[in-house]
mmCIF file of C-alpha atoms in Angstrom:
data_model
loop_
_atom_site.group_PDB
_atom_site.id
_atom_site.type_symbol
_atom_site.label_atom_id
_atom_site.label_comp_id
_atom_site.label_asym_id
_atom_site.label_seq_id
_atom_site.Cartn_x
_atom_site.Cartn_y
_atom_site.Cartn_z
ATOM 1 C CA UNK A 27 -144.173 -83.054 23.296
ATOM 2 C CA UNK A 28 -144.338 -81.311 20.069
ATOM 3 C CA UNK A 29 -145.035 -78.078 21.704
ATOM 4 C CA UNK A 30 -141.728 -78.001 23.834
ATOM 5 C CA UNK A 31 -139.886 -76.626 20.878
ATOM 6 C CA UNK A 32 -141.899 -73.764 20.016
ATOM 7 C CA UNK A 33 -142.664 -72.677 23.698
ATOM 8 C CA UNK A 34 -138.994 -72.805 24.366
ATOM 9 C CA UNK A 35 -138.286 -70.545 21.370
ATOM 10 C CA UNK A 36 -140.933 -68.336 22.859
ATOM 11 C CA UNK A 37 -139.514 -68.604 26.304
ATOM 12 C CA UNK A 38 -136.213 -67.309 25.119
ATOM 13 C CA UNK A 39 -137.627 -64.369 23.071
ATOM 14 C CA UNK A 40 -139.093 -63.211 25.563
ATOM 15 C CA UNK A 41 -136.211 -63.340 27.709
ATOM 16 C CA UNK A 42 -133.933 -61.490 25.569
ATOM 17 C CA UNK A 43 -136.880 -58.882 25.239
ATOM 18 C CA UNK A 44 -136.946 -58.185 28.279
ATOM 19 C CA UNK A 45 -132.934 -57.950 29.249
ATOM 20 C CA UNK A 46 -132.487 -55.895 26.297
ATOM 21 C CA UNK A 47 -135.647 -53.540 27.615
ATOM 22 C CA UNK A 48 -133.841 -53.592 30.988
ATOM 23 C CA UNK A 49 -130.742 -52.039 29.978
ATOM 24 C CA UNK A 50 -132.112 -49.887 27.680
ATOM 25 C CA UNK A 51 -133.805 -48.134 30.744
ATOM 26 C CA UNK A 52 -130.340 -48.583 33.023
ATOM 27 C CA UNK A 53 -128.158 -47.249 30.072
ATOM 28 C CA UNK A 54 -130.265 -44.264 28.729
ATOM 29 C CA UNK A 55 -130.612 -45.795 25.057
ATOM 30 C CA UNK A 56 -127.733 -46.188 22.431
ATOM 31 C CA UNK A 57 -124.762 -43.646 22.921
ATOM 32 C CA UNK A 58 -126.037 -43.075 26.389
ATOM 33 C CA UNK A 59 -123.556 -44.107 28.254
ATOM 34 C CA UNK A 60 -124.100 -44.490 32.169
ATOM 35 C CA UNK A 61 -126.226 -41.905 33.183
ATOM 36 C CA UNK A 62 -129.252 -43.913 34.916
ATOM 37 C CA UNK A 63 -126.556 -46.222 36.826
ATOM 38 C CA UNK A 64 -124.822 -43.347 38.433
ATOM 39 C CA UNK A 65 -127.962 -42.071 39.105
ATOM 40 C CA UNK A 66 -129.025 -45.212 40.815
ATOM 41 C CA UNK A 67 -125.702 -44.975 42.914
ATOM 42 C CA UNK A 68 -125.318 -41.293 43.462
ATOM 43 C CA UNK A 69 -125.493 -40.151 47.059
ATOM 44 C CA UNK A 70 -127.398 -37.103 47.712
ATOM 45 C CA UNK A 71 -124.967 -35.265 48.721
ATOM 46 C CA UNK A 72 -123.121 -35.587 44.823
ATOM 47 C CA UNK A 73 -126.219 -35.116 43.255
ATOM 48 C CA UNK A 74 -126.589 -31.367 44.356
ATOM 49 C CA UNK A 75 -124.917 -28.862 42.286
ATOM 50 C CA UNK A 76 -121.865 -27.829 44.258
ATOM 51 C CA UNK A 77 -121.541 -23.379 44.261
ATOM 52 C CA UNK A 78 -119.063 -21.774 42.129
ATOM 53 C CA UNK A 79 -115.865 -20.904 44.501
ATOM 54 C CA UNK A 80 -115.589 -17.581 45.685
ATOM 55 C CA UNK A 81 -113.018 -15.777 43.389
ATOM 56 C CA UNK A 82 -109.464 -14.862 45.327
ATOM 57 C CA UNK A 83 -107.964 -11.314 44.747
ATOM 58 C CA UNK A 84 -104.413 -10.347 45.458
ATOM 59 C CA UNK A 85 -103.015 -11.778 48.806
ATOM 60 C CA UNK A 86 -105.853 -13.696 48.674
ATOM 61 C CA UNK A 87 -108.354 -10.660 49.435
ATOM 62 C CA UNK A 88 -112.525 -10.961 48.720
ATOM 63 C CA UNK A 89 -112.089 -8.466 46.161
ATOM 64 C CA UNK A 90 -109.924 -6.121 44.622
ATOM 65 C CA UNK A 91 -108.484 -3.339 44.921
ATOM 66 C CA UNK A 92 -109.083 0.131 43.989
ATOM 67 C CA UNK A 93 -106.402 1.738 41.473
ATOM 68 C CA UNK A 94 -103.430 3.441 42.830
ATOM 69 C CA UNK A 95 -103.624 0.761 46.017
ATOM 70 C CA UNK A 96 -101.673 -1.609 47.642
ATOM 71 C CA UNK A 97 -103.220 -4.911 48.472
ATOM 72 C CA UNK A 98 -101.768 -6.935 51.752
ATOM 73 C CA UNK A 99 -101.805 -9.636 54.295
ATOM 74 C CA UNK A 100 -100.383 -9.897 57.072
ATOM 75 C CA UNK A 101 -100.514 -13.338 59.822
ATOM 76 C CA UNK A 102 -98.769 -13.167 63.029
ATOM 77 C CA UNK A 103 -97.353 -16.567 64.022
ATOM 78 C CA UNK A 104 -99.301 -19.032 66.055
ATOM 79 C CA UNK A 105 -97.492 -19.767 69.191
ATOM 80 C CA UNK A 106 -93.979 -20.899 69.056
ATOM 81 C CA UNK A 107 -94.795 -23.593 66.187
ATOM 82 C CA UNK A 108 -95.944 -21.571 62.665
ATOM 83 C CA UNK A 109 -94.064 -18.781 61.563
ATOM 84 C CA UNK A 110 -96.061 -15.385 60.408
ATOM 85 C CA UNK A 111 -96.599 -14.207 56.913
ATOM 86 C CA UNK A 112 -96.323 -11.253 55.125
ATOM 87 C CA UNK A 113 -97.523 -10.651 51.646
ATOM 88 C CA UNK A 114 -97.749 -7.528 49.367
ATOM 89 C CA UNK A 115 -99.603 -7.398 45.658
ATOM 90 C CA UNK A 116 -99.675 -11.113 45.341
ATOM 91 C CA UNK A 117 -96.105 -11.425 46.601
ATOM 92 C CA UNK A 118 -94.924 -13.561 49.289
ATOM 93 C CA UNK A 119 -92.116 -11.374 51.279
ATOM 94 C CA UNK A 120 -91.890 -12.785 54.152
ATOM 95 C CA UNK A 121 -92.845 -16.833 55.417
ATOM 96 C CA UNK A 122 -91.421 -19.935 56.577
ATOM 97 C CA UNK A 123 -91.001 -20.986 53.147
ATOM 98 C CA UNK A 124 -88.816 -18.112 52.162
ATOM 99 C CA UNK A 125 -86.937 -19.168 55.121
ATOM 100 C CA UNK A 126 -86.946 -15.544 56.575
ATOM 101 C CA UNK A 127 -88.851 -15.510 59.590
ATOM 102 C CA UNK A 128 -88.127 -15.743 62.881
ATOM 103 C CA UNK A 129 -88.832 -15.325 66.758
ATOM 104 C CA UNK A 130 -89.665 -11.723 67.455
ATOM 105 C CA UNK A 131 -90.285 -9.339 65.494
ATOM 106 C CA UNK A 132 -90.807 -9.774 61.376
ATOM 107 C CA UNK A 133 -90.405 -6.179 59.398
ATOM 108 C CA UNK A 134 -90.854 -5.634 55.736
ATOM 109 C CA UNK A 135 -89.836 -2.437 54.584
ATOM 110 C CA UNK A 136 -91.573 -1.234 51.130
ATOM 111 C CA UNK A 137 -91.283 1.636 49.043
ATOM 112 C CA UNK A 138 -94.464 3.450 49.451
ATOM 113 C CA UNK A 139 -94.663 5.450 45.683
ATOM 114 C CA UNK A 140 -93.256 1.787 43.811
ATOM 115 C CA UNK A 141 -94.328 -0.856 46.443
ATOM 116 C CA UNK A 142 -91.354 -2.300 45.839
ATOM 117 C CA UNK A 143 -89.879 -4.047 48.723
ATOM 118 C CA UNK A 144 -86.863 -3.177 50.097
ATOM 119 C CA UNK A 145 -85.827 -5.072 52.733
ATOM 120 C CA UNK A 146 -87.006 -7.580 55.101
ATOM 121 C CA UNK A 147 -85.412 -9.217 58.153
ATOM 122 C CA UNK A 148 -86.787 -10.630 61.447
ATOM 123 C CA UNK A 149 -85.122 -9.456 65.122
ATOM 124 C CA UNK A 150 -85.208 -11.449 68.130
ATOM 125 C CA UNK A 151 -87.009 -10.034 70.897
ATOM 126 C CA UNK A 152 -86.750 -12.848 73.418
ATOM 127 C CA UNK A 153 -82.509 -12.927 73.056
ATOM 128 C CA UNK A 154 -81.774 -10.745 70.378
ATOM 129 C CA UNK A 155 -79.892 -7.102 70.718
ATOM 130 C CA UNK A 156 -82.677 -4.044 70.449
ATOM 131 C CA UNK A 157 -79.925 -2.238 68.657
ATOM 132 C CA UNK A 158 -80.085 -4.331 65.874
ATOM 133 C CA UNK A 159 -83.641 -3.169 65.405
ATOM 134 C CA UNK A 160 -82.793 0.305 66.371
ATOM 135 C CA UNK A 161 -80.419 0.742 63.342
ATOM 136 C CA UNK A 162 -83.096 -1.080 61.020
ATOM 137 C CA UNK A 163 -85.874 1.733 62.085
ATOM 138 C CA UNK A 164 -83.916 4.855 62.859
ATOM 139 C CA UNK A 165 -82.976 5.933 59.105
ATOM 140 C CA UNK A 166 -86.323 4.649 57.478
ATOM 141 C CA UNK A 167 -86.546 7.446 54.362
ATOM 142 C CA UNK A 168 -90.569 8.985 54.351
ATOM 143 C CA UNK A 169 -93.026 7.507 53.011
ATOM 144 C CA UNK A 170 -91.770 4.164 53.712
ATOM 145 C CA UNK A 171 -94.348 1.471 54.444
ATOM 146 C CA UNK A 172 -93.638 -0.858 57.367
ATOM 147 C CA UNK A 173 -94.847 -4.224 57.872
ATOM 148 C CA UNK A 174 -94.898 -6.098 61.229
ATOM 149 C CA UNK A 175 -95.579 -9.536 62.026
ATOM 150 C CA UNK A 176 -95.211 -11.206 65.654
ATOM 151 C CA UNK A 177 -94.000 -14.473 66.344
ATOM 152 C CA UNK A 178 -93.571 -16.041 69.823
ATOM 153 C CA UNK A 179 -92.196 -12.805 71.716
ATOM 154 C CA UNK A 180 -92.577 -9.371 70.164
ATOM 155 C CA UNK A 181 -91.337 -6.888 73.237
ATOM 156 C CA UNK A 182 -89.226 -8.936 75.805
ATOM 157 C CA UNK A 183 -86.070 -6.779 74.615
ATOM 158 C CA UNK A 184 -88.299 -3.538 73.899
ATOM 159 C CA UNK A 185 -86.965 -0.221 75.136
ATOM 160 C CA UNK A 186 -88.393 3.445 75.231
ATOM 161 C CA UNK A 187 -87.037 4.267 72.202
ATOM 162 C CA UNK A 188 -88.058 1.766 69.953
ATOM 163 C CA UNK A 189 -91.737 1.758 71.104
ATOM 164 C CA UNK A 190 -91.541 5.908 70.228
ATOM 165 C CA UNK A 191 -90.155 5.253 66.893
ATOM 166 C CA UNK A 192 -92.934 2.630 66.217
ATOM 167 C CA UNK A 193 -95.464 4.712 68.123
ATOM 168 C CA UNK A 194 -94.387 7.635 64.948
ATOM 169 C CA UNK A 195 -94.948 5.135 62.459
ATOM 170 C CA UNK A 196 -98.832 5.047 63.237
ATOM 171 C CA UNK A 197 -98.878 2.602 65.615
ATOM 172 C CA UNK A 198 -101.167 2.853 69.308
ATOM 173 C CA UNK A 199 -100.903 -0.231 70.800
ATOM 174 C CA UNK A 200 -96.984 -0.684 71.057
ATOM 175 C CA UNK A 201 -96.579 1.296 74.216
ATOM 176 C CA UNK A 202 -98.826 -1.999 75.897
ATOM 177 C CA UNK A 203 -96.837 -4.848 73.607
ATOM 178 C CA UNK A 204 -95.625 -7.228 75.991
ATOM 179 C CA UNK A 205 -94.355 -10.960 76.541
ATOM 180 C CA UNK A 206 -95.795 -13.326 74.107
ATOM 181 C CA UNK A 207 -98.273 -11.074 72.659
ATOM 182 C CA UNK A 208 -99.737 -11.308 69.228
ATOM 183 C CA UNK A 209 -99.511 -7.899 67.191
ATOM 184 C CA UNK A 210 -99.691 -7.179 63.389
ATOM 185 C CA UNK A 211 -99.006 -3.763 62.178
ATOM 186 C CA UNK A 212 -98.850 -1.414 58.773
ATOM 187 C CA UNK A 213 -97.482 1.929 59.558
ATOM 188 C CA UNK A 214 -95.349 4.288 57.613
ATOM 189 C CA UNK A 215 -92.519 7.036 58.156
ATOM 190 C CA UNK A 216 -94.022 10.388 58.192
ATOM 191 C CA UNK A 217 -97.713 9.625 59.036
ATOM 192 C CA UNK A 218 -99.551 12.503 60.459
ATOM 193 C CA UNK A 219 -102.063 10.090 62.372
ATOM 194 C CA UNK A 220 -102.281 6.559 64.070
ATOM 195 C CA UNK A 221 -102.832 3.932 61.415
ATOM 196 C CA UNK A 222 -106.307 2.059 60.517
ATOM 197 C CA UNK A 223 -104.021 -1.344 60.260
ATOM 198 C CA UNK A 224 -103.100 -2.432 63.317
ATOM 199 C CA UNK A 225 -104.157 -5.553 65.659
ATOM 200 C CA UNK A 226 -102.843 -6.599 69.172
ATOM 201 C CA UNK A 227 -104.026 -9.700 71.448
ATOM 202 C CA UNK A 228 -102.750 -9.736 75.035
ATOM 203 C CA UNK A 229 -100.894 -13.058 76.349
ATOM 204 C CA UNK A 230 -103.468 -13.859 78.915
ATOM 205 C CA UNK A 231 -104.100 -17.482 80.601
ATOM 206 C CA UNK A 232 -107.456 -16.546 80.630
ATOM 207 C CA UNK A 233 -108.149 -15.815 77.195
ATOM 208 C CA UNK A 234 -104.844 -17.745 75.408
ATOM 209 C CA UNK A 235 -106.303 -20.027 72.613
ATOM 210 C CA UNK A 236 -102.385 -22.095 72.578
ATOM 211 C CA UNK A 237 -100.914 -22.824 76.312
ATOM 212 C CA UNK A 238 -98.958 -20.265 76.396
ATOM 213 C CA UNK A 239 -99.979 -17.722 73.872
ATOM 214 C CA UNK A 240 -102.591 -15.912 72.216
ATOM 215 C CA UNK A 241 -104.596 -16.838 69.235
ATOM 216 C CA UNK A 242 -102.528 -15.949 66.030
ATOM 217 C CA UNK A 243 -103.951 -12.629 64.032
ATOM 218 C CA UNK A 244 -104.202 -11.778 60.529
ATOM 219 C CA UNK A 245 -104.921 -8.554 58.795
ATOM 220 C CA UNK A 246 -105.808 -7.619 55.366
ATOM 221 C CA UNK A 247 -106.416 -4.697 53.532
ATOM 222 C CA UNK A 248 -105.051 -1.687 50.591
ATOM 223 C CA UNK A 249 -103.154 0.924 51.400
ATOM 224 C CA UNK A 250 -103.106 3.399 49.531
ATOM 225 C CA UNK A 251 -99.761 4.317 47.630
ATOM 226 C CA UNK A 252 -97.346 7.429 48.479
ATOM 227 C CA UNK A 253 -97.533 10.161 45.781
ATOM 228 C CA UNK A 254 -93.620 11.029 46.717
ATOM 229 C CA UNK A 255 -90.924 9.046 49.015
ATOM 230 C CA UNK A 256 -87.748 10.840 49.549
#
């Protein structure tokens, strides 16, 4: 009976010994903090090293670019449901949040030597009046940049003379714009040849990614800037 005492004194020695050696192993040592518990409840997926985020350029372009160029973007609209985008050197000119887009046809007009815009407006091709686009397009001054974004219908209301007078600002697939089709375009007055920016997606129920319409498009690129506008 006389040994009870010691051998519970011994009992509880070693019982703090070894809860104190247990969390020294869970808590790293003093001034540790945490490390070996999250470690014990990290999931494998947190425990790999996540990459470094590609870096974002103007317009939200892969890289930059060069001096003396204009960096853009350009989204048609998908369907009848989210309105297209335009965007020039990091600047939005054109979206659904400006609140100055619409169904049809969405033109920026830029100055070419500044890149200053000018003016922007959108023209109903579905029930709109061509004229109204006519007298937007007719007096553009050269070396005016033009930027084009679809939404919905793009060429219900198109006549002759507006797919020439787009056809002079670099653009080769106007003449076959038709009902519902997606198109995105960068052309300019006074261009010598057809321009490099330019995409087109037929309304076909064969091919249509929305019931309806074709797949929305979007464009990026520089353009380089006039050396004189008049």
């Amino acid at each position: 009976m006389r040994l009870a005492g010691p051998l519970r004194i011994m009992a509880l020695v070693i019982s703090v010994g070894l809860t104190w050696l247990v969390a020294s192993i869970l808590l790293g040592g003093p001034g540790g903090g945490f490390p070996r518990i999250q470690q014990l409840f990290a999931s494998p997926e947190n425990s790999v090293t996540a990459e470094p985020r590609a870096r974002k350029y103007k317009c939200g372009l892969p890289q930059p670019c060069p001096e003396e160029h204009l960096a853009f973007r350009v989204v048609s609209g998908a369907a009848n449901v989210i309105g297209p985008k335009i965007c020039l050197e990091d600047r939005m000119l054109m979206s659904s949040v400006k609140d100055n887009v619409g169904r049809g046809l969405n033109i920026a007009l830029v100055n070419g030597v500044s890149g200053e815009l000018i003016e922007a407006r959108a023209f109903d091709m579905w029930a709109g009046d061509v004229n109204d686009l006519l007298k937007f397009i007719r007096p553009l001054h050269e070396g005016t940049l033009v930027f084009v974004a679809s939404y919905d219908d793009p060429a219900t209301k198109m006549n002759e003379e507006t797919r020439k007078l787009f056809s002079d600002l670099g653009s080769k697939n106007v003449k076959d714009l038709a009902f519902r089709d997606s198109w995105v375009f960068v052309g300019a007055k006074g261009v010598q040849n057809k321009s490099p920016f330019e995409q087109h997606v037929k309304n076909s129920k064969h091919t249509n990614k929305y019931e309806g319409w074709p797949e929305a498009l979007e464009m990026e690129g520089c353009i380089p800037r006039r050396t004189t506008a008049s």
